[in-house]
mmCIF file of C-alpha atoms and ligand atoms in Angstrom:
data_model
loop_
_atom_site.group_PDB
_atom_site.id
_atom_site.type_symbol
_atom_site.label_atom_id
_atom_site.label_comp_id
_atom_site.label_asym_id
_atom_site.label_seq_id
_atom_site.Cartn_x
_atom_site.Cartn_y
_atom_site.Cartn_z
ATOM 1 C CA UNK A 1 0.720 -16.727 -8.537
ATOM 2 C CA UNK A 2 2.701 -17.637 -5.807
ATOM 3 C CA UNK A 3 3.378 -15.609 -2.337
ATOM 4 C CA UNK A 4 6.240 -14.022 -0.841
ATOM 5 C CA UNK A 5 7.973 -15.286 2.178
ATOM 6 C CA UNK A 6 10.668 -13.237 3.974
ATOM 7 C CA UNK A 7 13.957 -15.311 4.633
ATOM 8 C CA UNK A 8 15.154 -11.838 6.370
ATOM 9 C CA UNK A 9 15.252 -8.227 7.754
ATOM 10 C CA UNK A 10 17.597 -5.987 8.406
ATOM 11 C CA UNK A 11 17.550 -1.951 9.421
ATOM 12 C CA UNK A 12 20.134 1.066 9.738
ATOM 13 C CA UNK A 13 19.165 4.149 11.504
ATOM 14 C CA UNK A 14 22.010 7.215 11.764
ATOM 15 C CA UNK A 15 23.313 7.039 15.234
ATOM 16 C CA UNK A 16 22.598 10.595 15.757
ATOM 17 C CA UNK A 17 19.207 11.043 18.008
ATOM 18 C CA UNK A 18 16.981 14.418 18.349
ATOM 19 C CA UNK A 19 14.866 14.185 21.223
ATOM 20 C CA UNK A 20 11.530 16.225 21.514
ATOM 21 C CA UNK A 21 13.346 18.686 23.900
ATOM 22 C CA UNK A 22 16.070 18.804 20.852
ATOM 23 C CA UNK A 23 13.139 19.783 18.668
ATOM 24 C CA UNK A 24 11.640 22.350 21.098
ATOM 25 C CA UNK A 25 15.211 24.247 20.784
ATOM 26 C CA UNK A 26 14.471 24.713 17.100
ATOM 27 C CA UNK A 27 10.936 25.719 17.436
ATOM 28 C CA UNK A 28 8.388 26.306 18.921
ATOM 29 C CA UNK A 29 7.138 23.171 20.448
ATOM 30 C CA UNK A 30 7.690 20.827 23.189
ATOM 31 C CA UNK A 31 8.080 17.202 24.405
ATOM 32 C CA UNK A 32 4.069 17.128 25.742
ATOM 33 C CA UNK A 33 2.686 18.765 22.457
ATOM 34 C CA UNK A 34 4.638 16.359 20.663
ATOM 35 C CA UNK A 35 4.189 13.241 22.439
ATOM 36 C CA UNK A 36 0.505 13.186 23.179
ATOM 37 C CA UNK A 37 -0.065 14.536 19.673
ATOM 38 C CA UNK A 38 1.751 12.017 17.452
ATOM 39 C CA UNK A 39 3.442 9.348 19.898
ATOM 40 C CA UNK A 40 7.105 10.329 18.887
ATOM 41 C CA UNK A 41 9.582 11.048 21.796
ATOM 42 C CA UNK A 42 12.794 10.973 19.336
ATOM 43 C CA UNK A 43 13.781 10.544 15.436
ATOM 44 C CA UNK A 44 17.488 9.946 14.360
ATOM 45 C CA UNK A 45 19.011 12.715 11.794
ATOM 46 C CA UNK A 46 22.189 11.579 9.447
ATOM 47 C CA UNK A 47 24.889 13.724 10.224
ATOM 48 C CA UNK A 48 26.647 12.930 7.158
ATOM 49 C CA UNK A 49 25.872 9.536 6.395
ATOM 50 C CA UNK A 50 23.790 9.890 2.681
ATOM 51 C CA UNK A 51 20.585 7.940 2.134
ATOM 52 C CA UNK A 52 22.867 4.855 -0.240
ATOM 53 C CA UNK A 53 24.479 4.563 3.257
ATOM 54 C CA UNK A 54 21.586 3.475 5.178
ATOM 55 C CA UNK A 55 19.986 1.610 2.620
ATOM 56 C CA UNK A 56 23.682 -0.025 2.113
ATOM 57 C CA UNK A 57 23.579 -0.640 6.221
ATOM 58 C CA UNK A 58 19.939 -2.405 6.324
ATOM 59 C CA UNK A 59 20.429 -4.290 2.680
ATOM 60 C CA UNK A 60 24.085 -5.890 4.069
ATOM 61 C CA UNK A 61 22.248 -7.345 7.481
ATOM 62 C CA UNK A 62 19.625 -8.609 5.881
ATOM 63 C CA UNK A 63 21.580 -10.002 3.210
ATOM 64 C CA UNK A 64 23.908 -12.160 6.267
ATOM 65 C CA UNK A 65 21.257 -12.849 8.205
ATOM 66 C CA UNK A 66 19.648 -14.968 5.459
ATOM 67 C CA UNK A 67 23.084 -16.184 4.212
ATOM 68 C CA UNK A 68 22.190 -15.632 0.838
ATOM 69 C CA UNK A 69 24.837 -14.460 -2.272
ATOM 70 C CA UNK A 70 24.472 -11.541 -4.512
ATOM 71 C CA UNK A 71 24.043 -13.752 -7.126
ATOM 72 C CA UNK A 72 21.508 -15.249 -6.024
ATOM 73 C CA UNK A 73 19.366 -11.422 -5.964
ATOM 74 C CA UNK A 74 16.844 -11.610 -8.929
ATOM 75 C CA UNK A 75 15.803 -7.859 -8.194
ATOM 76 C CA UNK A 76 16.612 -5.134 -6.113
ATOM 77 C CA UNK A 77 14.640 -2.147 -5.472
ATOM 78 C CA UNK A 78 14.477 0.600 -2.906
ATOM 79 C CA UNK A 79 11.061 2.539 -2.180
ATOM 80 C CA UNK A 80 11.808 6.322 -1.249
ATOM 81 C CA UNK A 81 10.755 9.519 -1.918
ATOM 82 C CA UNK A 82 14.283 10.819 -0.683
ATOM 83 C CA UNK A 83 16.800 9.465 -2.879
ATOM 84 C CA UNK A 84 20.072 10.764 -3.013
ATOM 85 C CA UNK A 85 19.879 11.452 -6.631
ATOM 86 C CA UNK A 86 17.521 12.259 -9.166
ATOM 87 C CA UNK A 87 19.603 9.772 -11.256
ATOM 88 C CA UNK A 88 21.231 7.528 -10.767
ATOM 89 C CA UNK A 89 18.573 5.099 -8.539
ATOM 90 C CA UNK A 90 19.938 4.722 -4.609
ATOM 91 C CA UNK A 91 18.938 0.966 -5.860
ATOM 92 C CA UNK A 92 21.908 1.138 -8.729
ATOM 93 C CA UNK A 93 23.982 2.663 -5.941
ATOM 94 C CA UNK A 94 23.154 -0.543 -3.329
ATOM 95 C CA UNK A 95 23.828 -2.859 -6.395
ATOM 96 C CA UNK A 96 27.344 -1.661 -6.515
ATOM 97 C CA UNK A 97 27.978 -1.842 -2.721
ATOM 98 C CA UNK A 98 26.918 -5.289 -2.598
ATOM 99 C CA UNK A 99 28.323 -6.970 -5.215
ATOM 100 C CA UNK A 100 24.651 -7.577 -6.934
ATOM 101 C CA UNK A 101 25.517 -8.875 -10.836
ATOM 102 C CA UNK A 102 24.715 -6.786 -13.576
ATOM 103 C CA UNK A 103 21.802 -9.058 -14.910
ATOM 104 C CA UNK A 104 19.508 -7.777 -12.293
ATOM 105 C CA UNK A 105 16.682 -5.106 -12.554
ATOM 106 C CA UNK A 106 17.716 -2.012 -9.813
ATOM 107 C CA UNK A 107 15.478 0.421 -9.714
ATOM 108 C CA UNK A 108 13.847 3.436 -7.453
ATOM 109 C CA UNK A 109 10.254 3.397 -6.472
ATOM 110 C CA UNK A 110 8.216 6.432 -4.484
ATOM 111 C CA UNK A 111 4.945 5.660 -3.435
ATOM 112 C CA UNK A 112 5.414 7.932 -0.702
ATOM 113 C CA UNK A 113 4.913 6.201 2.349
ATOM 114 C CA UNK A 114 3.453 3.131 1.280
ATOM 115 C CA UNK A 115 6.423 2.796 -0.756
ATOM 116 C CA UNK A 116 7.332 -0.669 0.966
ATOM 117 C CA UNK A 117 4.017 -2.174 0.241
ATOM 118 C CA UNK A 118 4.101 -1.030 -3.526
ATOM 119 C CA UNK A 119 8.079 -2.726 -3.461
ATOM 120 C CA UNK A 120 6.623 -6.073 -1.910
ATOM 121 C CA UNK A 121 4.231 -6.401 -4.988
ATOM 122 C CA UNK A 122 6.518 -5.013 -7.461
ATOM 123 C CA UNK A 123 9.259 -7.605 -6.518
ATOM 124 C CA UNK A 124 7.260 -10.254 -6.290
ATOM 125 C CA UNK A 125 5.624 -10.140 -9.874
ATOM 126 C CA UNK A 126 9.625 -9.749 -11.132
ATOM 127 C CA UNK A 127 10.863 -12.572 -9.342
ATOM 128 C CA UNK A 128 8.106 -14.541 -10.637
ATOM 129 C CA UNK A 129 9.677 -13.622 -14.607
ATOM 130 C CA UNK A 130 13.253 -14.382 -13.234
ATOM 131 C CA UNK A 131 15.330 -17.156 -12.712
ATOM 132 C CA UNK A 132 17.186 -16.288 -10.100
ATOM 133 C CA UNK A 133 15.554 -16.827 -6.066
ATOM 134 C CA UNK A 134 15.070 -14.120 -3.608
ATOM 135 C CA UNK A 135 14.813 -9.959 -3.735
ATOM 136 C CA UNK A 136 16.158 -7.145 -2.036
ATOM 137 C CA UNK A 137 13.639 -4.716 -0.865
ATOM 138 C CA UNK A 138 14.857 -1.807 0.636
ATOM 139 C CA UNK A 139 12.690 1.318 2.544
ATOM 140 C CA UNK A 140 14.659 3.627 2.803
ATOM 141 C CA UNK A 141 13.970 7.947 3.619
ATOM 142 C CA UNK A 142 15.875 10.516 4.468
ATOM 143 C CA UNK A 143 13.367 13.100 5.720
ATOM 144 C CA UNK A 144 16.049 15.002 7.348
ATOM 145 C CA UNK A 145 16.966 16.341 4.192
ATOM 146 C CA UNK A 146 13.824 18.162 2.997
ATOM 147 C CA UNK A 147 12.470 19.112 6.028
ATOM 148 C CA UNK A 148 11.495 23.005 6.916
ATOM 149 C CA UNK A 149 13.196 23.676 10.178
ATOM 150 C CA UNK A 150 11.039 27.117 10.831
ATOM 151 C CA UNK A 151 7.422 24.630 10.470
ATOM 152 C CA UNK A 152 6.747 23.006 13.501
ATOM 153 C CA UNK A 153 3.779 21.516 11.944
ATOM 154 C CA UNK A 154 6.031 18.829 9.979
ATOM 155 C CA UNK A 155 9.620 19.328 11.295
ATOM 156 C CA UNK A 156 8.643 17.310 14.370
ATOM 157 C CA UNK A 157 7.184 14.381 12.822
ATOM 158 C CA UNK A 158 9.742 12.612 10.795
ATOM 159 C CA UNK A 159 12.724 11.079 10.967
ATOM 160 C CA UNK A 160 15.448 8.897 9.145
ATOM 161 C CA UNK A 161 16.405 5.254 8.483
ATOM 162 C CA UNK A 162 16.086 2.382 6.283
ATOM 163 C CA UNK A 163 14.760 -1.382 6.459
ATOM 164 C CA UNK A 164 15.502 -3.935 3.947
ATOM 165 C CA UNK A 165 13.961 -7.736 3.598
ATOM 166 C CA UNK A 166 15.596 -10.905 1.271
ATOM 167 C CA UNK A 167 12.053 -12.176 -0.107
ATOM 168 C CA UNK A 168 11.359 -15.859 -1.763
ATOM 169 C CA UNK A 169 8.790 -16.972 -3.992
ATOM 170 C CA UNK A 170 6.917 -19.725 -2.035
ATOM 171 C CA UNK A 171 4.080 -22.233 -3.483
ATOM 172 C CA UNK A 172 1.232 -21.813 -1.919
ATOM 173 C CA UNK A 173 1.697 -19.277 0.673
ATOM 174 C CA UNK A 174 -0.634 -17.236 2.419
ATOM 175 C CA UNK A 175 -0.767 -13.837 0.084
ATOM 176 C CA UNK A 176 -2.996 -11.258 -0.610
ATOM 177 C CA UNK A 177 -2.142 -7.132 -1.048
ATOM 178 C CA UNK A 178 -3.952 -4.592 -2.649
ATOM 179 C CA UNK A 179 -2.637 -1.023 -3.587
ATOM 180 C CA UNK A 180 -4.509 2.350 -4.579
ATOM 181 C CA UNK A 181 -3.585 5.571 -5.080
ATOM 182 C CA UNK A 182 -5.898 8.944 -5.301
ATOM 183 C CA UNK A 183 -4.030 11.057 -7.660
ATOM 184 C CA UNK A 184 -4.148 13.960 -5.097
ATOM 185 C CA UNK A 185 -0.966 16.015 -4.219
ATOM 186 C CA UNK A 186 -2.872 19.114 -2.351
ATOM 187 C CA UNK A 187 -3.015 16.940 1.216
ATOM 188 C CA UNK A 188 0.940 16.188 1.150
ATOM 189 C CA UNK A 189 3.720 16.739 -1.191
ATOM 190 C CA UNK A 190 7.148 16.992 -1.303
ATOM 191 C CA UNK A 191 8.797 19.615 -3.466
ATOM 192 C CA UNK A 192 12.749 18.958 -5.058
ATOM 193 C CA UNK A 193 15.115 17.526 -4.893
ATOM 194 C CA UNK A 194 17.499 19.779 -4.097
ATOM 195 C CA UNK A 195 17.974 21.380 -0.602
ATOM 196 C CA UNK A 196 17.543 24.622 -1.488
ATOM 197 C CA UNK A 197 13.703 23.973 -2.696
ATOM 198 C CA UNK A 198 12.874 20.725 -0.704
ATOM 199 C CA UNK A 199 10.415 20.664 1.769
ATOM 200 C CA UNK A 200 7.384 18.506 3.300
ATOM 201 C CA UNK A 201 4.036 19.913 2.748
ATOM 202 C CA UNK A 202 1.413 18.790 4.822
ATOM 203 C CA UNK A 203 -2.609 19.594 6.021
ATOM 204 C CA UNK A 204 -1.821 17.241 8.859
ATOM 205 C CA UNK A 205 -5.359 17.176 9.280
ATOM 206 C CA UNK A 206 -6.579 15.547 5.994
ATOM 207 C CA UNK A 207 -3.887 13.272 6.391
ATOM 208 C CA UNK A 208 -5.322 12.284 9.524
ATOM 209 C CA UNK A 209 -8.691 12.021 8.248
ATOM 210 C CA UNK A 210 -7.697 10.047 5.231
ATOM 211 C CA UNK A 211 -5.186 7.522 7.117
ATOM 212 C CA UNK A 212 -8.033 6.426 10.110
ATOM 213 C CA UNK A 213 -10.149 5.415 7.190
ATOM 214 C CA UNK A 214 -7.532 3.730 4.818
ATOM 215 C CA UNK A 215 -6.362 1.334 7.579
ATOM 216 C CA UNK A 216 -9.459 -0.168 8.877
ATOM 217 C CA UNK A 217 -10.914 -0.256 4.908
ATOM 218 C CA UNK A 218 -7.414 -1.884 3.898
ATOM 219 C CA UNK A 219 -7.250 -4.544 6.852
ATOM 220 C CA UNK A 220 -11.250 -5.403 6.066
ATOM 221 C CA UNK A 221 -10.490 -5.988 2.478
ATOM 222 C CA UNK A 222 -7.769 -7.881 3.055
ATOM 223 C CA UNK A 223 -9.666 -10.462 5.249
ATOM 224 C CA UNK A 224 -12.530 -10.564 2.986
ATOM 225 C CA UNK A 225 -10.386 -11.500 0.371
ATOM 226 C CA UNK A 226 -8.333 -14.103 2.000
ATOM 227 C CA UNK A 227 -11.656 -15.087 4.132
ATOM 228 C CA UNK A 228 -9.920 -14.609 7.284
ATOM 229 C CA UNK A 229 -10.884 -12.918 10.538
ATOM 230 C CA UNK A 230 -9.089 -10.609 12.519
ATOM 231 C CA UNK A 231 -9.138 -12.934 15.118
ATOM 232 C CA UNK A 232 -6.303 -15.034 12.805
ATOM 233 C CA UNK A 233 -3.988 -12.243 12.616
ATOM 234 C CA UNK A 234 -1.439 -12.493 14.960
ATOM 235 C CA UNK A 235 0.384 -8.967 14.048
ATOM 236 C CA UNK A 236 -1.160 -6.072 12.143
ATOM 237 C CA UNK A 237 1.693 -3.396 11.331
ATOM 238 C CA UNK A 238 0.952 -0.178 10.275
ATOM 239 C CA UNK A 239 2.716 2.689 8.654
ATOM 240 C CA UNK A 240 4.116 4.389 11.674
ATOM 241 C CA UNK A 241 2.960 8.049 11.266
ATOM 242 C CA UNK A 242 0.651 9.091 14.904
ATOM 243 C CA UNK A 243 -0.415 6.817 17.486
ATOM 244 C CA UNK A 244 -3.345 8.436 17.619
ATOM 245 C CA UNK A 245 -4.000 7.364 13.925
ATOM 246 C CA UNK A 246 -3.324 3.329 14.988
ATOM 247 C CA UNK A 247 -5.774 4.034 17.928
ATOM 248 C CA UNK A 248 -8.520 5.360 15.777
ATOM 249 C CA UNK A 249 -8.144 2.768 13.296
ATOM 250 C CA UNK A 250 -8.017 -0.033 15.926
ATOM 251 C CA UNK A 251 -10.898 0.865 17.335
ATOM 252 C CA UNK A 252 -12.664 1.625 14.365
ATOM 253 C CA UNK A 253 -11.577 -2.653 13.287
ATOM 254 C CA UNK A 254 -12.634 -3.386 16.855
ATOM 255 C CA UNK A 255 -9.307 -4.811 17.348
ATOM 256 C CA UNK A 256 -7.564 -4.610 20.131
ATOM 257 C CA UNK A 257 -4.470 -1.844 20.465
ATOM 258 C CA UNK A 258 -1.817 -4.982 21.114
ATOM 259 C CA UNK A 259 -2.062 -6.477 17.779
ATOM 260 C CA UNK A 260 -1.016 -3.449 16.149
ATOM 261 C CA UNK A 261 2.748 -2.982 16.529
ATOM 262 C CA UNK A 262 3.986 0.710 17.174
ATOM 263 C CA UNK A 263 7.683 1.980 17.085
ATOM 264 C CA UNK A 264 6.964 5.793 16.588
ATOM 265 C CA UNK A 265 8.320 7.057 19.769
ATOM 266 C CA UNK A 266 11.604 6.356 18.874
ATOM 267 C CA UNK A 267 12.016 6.653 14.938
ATOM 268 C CA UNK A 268 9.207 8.832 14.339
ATOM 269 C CA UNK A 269 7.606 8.580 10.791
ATOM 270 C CA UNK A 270 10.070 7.136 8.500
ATOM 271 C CA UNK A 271 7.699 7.039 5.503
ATOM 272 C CA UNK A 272 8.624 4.415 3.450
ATOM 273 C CA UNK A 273 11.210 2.931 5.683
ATOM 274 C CA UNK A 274 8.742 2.597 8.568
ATOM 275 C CA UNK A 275 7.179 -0.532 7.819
ATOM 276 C CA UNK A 276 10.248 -2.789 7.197
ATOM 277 C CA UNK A 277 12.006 -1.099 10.288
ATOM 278 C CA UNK A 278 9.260 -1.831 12.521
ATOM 279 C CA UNK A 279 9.599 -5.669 11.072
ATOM 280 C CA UNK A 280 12.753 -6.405 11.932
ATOM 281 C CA UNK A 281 13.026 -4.958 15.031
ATOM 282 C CA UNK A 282 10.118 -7.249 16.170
ATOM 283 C CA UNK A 283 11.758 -10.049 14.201
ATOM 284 C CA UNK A 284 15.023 -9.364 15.904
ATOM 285 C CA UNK A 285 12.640 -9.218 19.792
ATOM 286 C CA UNK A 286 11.433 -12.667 18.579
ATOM 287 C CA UNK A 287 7.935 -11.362 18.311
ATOM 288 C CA UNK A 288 7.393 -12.466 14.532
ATOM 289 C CA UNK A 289 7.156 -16.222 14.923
ATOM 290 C CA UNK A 290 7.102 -18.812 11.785
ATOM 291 C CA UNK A 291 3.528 -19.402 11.002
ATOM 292 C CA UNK A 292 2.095 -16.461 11.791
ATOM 293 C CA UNK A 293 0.004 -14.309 10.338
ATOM 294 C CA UNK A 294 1.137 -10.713 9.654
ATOM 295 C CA UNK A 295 -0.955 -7.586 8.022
ATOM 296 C CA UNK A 296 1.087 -4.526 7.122
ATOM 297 C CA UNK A 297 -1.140 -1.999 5.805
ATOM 298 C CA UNK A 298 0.793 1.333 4.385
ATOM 299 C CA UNK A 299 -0.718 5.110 3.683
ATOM 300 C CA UNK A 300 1.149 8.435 2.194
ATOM 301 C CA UNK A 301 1.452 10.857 -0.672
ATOM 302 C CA UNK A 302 0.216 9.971 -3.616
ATOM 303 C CA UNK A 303 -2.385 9.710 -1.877
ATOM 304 C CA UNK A 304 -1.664 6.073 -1.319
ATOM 305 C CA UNK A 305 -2.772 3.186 -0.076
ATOM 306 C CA UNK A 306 -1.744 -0.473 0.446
ATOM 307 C CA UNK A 307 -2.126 -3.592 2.634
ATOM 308 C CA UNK A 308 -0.124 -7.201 2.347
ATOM 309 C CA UNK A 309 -1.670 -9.924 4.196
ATOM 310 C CA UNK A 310 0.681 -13.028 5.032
ATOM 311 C CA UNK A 311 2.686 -15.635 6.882
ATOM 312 C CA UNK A 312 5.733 -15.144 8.778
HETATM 313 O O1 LIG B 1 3.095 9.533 6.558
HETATM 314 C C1 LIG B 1 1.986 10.365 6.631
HETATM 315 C C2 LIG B 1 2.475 11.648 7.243
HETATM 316 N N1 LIG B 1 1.537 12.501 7.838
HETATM 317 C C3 LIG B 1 0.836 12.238 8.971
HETATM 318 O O2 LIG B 1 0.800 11.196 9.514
HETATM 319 C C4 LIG B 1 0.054 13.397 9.534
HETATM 320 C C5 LIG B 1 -1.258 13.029 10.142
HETATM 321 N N2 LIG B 1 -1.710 14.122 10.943
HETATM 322 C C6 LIG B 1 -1.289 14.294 12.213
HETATM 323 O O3 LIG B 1 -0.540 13.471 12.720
HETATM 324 C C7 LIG B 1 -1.773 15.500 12.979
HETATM 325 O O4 LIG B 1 -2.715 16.219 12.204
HETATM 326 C C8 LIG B 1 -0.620 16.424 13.406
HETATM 327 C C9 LIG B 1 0.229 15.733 14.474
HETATM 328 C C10 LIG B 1 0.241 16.795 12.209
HETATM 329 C C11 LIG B 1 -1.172 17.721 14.004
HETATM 330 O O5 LIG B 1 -2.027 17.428 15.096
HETATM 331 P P1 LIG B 1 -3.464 18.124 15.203
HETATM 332 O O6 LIG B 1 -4.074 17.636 16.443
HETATM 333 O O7 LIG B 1 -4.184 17.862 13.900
HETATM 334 O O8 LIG B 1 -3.073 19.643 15.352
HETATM 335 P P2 LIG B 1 -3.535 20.902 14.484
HETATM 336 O O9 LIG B 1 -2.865 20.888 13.143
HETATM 337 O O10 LIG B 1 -5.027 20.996 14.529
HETATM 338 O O11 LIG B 1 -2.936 22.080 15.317
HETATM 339 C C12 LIG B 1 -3.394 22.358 16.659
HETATM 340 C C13 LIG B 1 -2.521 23.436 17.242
HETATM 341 C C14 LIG B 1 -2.342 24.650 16.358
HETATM 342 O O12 LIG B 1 -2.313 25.787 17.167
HETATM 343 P P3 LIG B 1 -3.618 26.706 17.325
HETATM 344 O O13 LIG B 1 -3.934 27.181 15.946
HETATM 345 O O14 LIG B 1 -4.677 25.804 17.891
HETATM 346 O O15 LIG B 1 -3.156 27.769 18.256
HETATM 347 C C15 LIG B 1 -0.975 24.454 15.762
HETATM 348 O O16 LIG B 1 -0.341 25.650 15.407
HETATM 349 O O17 LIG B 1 -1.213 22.913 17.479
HETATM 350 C C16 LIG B 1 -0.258 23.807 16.922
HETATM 351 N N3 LIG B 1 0.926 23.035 16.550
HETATM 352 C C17 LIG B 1 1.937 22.812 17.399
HETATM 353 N N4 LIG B 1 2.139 23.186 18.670
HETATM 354 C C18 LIG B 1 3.271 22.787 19.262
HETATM 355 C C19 LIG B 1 1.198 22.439 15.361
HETATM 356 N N5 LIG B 1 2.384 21.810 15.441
HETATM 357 C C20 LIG B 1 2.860 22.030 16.674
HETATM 358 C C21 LIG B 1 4.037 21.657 17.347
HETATM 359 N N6 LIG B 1 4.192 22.032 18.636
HETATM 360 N N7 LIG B 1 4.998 20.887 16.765
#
């Protein structure tokens, strides 16, 4: 089957910023707990901007930048575990907004936050039934909604924002992924929707534990598969939940810290937004170069896993 390539990126983040000394005013924390635990110095809030709007924001840039028409989309879909609505999809809703014609599958997907990587295989087998040339995938969260302000065990970590890619179909290209999922909800769940019941529900801890072994087993099978080294990986980017967590893993890979790319002190963790953010900001700095080789590797509820292995 043939591999993905990405033509384009875009991202939207709500303008509004809380800083760790925002956070501390809420509870109680402060900017050194917070930043030596986890990496984050600031996350952006919507202040009345809904979830379709970000996902709307990131889905329109990345849509110009690759100069490509609506009717040209074969699939959209949208990874979250924050949608606006139960029904109807935030993906219907970006359909609409753009212009996308009504022969095209739009649909919601929540693999927590490896939501993106579970998108990039799930469009990729639908373009391959389809006619019609590229996807939208869209990660988009917005954590702002169903977080408990009184637990500073969670509130601190996450934040909100959306990243969206126009994918081909290319002969021939460098691809291998591989998903999983553990069927376990006790380590981290989300309860709603709803505001009045929604909340994050964490043991940070076995989180922790289960993310510094998912990377570095993700990122080996990857290479074994594809019978690559690390040493041909120009970029590995991970889920951006803790530093601390990318450290662990990188040193557990004996890779060094600069391959992995890290953007968690100023989103914080976006969940399943986090990975295409963090792509097109270093697509936008120039870092992602044509040719090289890229390894985003995802973890969340579920609990999930996943890992895509490709060229830029
Ligand atoms: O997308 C996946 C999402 N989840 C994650 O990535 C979570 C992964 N886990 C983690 O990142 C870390 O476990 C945390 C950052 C959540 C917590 O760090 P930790 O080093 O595991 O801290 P801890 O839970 O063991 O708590 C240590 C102390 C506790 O106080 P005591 O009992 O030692 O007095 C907590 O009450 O830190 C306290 N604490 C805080 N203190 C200040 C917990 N949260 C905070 C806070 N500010 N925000």
């Amino acid at each position: 089957m043939k591999g993905l390539k990405f033509i384009s990126t875009g991202r939207c983040v709500p303008p509004k910023i809380v800083t760790n000394d925002d956070m501390s005013r809420i509870v109680d924390t402060s900017d050194e707990w917070i930043r030596t635990r986890t990496g984050i110095a600031q996350r952006h809030f919507s202040d009345g901007e809904s979830a379709v709007d970000l996902a709307v924001g990131a889905a329109r840039q990345a849509m110009e930048r690759a100069q490509v028409r609506p009717e040209e989309i074969g699939v959209c879909v949208v990874a979250t575990c924050t949608p606006d609505h139960a029904a109807p999809s935030d993906a219907c809703l970006v359909q609409a907004a753009l212009g996308i014609p009504e022969d095209v599958p739009c649909f919601d997907l929540n693999a927590g936050c490896t939501g993106f990587l579970y998108g990039l295989e799930t469009v990729r087998g639908l373009l391959s039934l389809g006619s019609k040339p590229y996807a939208l995938l869209i990660g988009c969260e917005q954590l702002s909604r169903v977080l408990d302000m009184t637990d500073r065990s969670t509130c601190v970590l996450f934040g909100d924002g959306a990243g969206a890619a126009v994918l081909g179909l290319e002969e021939g290209a460098l691809w291998e992924a591989l998903l999983g999922s553990r069927g376990n909800w006790e380590i981290l769940w989300v309860n709603g929707p709803g505001p009045e019941t929604a909340a994050i529900h964490m043991d940070g801890q076995g989180v922790y534990r289960f993310a510094v072994e998912a990377i570095p087993s993700c990122a080996r099978t990857l290479l074994e598969r594809s019978g690559l080294t690390l040493d041909d990986v120009d970029w590995i980017v991970p889920h951006q939940a803790n530093r601390r967590i990318i450290e662990t893993a990188a040193k557990r890979l004996h890779a060094p810290i600069e391959k992995f790319y890290q953007n968690m002190e100023r989103y914080g963790n976006t969940s399943a937004a986090s990975i295409p953010i963090a792509l097109d900001e270093m697509n936008e700095a120039g870092l992602l170069k044509r040719g090289q080789r890229v390894m985003c590797i995802g973890f969340g509820a579920g609990l999930t896993w996943g890992g895509a292995l490709f060229q830029w």
